[in-house]
Amino acid sequence: MKVFLTGGTGAVGRFVVPALAARGHVVTVMARSAEKAAQVKGQGGIPARVDLFDPGGLAAGVAGHQAVLNLAT
């Protein structure tokens, strides 16, 4: 399954990303910096430079995903 995740580098999301990736899911994760993007890649996810407060950009980012998890705090 193709999953889009907000909050994937936070307190909960940093555990969810590798768990989903280990089960064979394609996990796209919002990452606002190069450091966070590197973290996402290291956990088996695909970083996306999307702003949570940009409706158009967010809609484009989630397009094509079967599930969206909002773990942003």
Short mmCIF file of N, CA and C in Angstrom, two decimals:
data_model
loop_
_atom_site.label_atom_id
_atom_site.label_comp_id
_atom_site.label_asym_id
_atom_site.label_seq_id
_atom_site.Cartn_x
_atom_site.Cartn_y
_atom_site.Cartn_z
N MET A 1 0.85 -1.17 0.00
CA MET A 1 0.00 0.00 0.00
C MET A 1 0.89 1.24 0.00
N LYS A 2 0.45 2.26 -0.67
CA LYS A 2 1.16 3.52 -0.72
C LYS A 2 0.56 4.45 0.33
N VAL A 3 1.38 4.86 1.31
CA VAL A 3 0.92 5.64 2.45
C VAL A 3 1.63 6.98 2.50
N PHE A 4 0.87 8.05 2.76
CA PHE A 4 1.44 9.38 2.97
C PHE A 4 1.31 9.70 4.45
N LEU A 5 2.41 10.16 5.04
CA LEU A 5 2.45 10.36 6.49
C LEU A 5 2.90 11.77 6.84
N THR A 6 2.10 12.47 7.63
CA THR A 6 2.54 13.73 8.22
C THR A 6 3.00 13.41 9.64
N GLY A 7 3.97 14.15 10.12
CA GLY A 7 4.48 13.89 11.46
C GLY A 7 5.35 12.65 11.53
N GLY A 8 5.87 12.23 10.41
CA GLY A 8 6.65 11.00 10.35
C GLY A 8 8.01 11.07 11.00
N THR A 9 8.47 12.26 11.34
CA THR A 9 9.78 12.38 12.00
C THR A 9 9.62 12.73 13.47
N GLY A 10 8.40 12.76 13.96
CA GLY A 10 8.13 13.15 15.34
C GLY A 10 8.14 11.99 16.32
N ALA A 11 7.59 12.23 17.49
CA ALA A 11 7.62 11.29 18.60
C ALA A 11 7.00 9.94 18.26
N VAL A 12 5.90 9.93 17.55
CA VAL A 12 5.23 8.68 17.18
C VAL A 12 5.64 8.23 15.79
N GLY A 13 5.66 9.17 14.87
CA GLY A 13 5.93 8.85 13.47
C GLY A 13 7.27 8.19 13.22
N ARG A 14 8.28 8.52 14.01
CA ARG A 14 9.60 7.93 13.78
C ARG A 14 9.61 6.43 14.03
N PHE A 15 8.59 5.93 14.72
CA PHE A 15 8.45 4.48 14.91
C PHE A 15 7.52 3.87 13.85
N VAL A 16 6.59 4.67 13.36
CA VAL A 16 5.61 4.19 12.39
C VAL A 16 6.25 3.99 11.01
N VAL A 17 7.11 4.93 10.61
CA VAL A 17 7.73 4.86 9.28
C VAL A 17 8.49 3.54 9.08
N PRO A 18 9.43 3.18 9.95
CA PRO A 18 10.15 1.92 9.71
C PRO A 18 9.25 0.69 9.84
N ALA A 19 8.23 0.76 10.69
CA ALA A 19 7.32 -0.38 10.83
C ALA A 19 6.54 -0.61 9.54
N LEU A 20 6.04 0.46 8.94
CA LEU A 20 5.31 0.32 7.68
C LEU A 20 6.23 -0.12 6.55
N ALA A 21 7.41 0.48 6.48
CA ALA A 21 8.37 0.12 5.42
C ALA A 21 8.79 -1.35 5.54
N ALA A 22 8.96 -1.83 6.77
CA ALA A 22 9.37 -3.22 6.98
C ALA A 22 8.30 -4.20 6.52
N ARG A 23 7.07 -3.75 6.48
CA ARG A 23 5.96 -4.60 6.04
C ARG A 23 5.68 -4.46 4.54
N GLY A 24 6.56 -3.75 3.85
CA GLY A 24 6.47 -3.66 2.40
C GLY A 24 5.66 -2.50 1.86
N HIS A 25 5.22 -1.59 2.73
CA HIS A 25 4.47 -0.43 2.27
C HIS A 25 5.42 0.62 1.72
N VAL A 26 4.96 1.39 0.75
CA VAL A 26 5.69 2.54 0.24
C VAL A 26 5.23 3.72 1.08
N VAL A 27 6.16 4.32 1.83
CA VAL A 27 5.81 5.36 2.80
C VAL A 27 6.42 6.68 2.37
N THR A 28 5.57 7.64 2.04
CA THR A 28 6.00 8.99 1.72
C THR A 28 5.79 9.84 2.96
N VAL A 29 6.82 10.57 3.36
CA VAL A 29 6.79 11.29 4.62
C VAL A 29 7.14 12.76 4.41
N MET A 30 6.32 13.64 4.99
CA MET A 30 6.64 15.07 4.97
C MET A 30 7.94 15.29 5.72
N ALA A 31 8.88 16.02 5.10
CA ALA A 31 10.15 16.34 5.74
C ALA A 31 10.47 17.80 5.41
N ARG A 32 10.59 18.62 6.44
CA ARG A 32 10.77 20.06 6.22
C ARG A 32 12.22 20.51 6.13
N SER A 33 13.17 19.61 6.37
CA SER A 33 14.57 19.99 6.30
C SER A 33 15.38 18.84 5.70
N ALA A 34 16.62 19.15 5.33
CA ALA A 34 17.51 18.13 4.78
C ALA A 34 17.81 17.05 5.83
N GLU A 35 17.92 17.46 7.08
CA GLU A 35 18.20 16.50 8.16
C GLU A 35 17.03 15.54 8.34
N LYS A 36 15.81 16.07 8.31
CA LYS A 36 14.62 15.22 8.45
C LYS A 36 14.46 14.31 7.24
N ALA A 37 14.80 14.83 6.05
CA ALA A 37 14.73 14.00 4.84
C ALA A 37 15.70 12.84 4.94
N ALA A 38 16.89 13.08 5.48
CA ALA A 38 17.87 12.02 5.67
C ALA A 38 17.36 10.99 6.68
N GLN A 39 16.70 11.45 7.73
CA GLN A 39 16.12 10.55 8.72
C GLN A 39 15.08 9.64 8.08
N VAL A 40 14.21 10.25 7.26
CA VAL A 40 13.15 9.49 6.58
C VAL A 40 13.76 8.42 5.67
N LYS A 41 14.75 8.80 4.88
CA LYS A 41 15.41 7.84 3.99
C LYS A 41 16.05 6.70 4.78
N GLY A 42 16.67 7.03 5.91
CA GLY A 42 17.31 6.03 6.75
C GLY A 42 16.32 5.04 7.35
N GLN A 43 15.06 5.43 7.44
CA GLN A 43 14.03 4.57 7.99
C GLN A 43 13.25 3.83 6.91
N GLY A 44 13.64 4.03 5.66
CA GLY A 44 12.99 3.33 4.56
C GLY A 44 11.85 4.08 3.91
N GLY A 45 11.70 5.36 4.25
CA GLY A 45 10.64 6.18 3.67
C GLY A 45 11.14 7.05 2.53
N ILE A 46 10.21 7.71 1.89
CA ILE A 46 10.51 8.64 0.80
C ILE A 46 10.15 10.04 1.29
N PRO A 47 11.12 10.93 1.41
CA PRO A 47 10.81 12.28 1.90
C PRO A 47 10.08 13.12 0.86
N ALA A 48 9.16 13.94 1.33
CA ALA A 48 8.42 14.86 0.47
C ALA A 48 8.49 16.25 1.08
N ARG A 49 8.91 17.22 0.28
CA ARG A 49 8.99 18.60 0.75
C ARG A 49 7.62 19.26 0.52
N VAL A 50 6.72 19.02 1.45
CA VAL A 50 5.36 19.52 1.37
C VAL A 50 5.08 20.31 2.64
N ASP A 51 4.40 21.45 2.50
CA ASP A 51 4.02 22.27 3.65
C ASP A 51 2.61 21.89 4.08
N LEU A 52 2.45 21.54 5.34
CA LEU A 52 1.16 21.14 5.88
C LEU A 52 0.10 22.24 5.72
N PHE A 53 0.54 23.48 5.65
CA PHE A 53 -0.39 24.61 5.57
C PHE A 53 -0.56 25.15 4.16
N ASP A 54 -0.13 24.38 3.15
CA ASP A 54 -0.31 24.73 1.74
C ASP A 54 -1.29 23.73 1.14
N PRO A 55 -2.59 24.08 1.09
CA PRO A 55 -3.59 23.11 0.62
C PRO A 55 -3.31 22.53 -0.76
N GLY A 56 -2.88 23.36 -1.69
CA GLY A 56 -2.60 22.88 -3.04
C GLY A 56 -1.42 21.93 -3.07
N GLY A 57 -0.36 22.30 -2.38
CA GLY A 57 0.83 21.45 -2.33
C GLY A 57 0.56 20.15 -1.60
N LEU A 58 -0.24 20.23 -0.55
CA LEU A 58 -0.58 19.03 0.21
C LEU A 58 -1.44 18.09 -0.62
N ALA A 59 -2.40 18.65 -1.35
CA ALA A 59 -3.26 17.83 -2.22
C ALA A 59 -2.41 17.12 -3.28
N ALA A 60 -1.45 17.82 -3.84
CA ALA A 60 -0.56 17.21 -4.84
C ALA A 60 0.31 16.13 -4.19
N GLY A 61 0.75 16.37 -2.96
CA GLY A 61 1.60 15.41 -2.27
C GLY A 61 0.91 14.10 -1.94
N VAL A 62 -0.36 14.18 -1.58
CA VAL A 62 -1.08 12.96 -1.20
C VAL A 62 -1.71 12.24 -2.40
N ALA A 63 -1.72 12.88 -3.54
CA ALA A 63 -2.32 12.27 -4.74
C ALA A 63 -1.64 10.93 -5.04
N GLY A 64 -2.45 9.92 -5.30
CA GLY A 64 -1.93 8.62 -5.66
C GLY A 64 -1.67 7.69 -4.49
N HIS A 65 -1.88 8.17 -3.27
CA HIS A 65 -1.69 7.34 -2.09
C HIS A 65 -3.02 6.71 -1.69
N GLN A 66 -2.96 5.50 -1.17
CA GLN A 66 -4.17 4.80 -0.73
C GLN A 66 -4.56 5.17 0.70
N ALA A 67 -3.61 5.67 1.49
CA ALA A 67 -3.89 6.03 2.87
C ALA A 67 -3.10 7.26 3.25
N VAL A 68 -3.67 8.06 4.14
CA VAL A 68 -2.99 9.23 4.69
C VAL A 68 -3.07 9.13 6.21
N LEU A 69 -1.93 9.20 6.86
CA LEU A 69 -1.87 9.20 8.32
C LEU A 69 -1.39 10.57 8.79
N ASN A 70 -2.18 11.21 9.64
CA ASN A 70 -1.79 12.51 10.18
C ASN A 70 -1.32 12.30 11.60
N LEU A 71 0.01 12.28 11.78
CA LEU A 71 0.60 12.14 13.09
C LEU A 71 1.28 13.43 13.53
N ALA A 72 1.00 14.51 12.82
CA ALA A 72 1.59 15.81 13.15
C ALA A 72 0.99 16.32 14.45
N THR A 73 1.86 16.93 15.26
CA THR A 73 1.39 17.50 16.53
C THR A 73 1.64 18.99 16.53
#
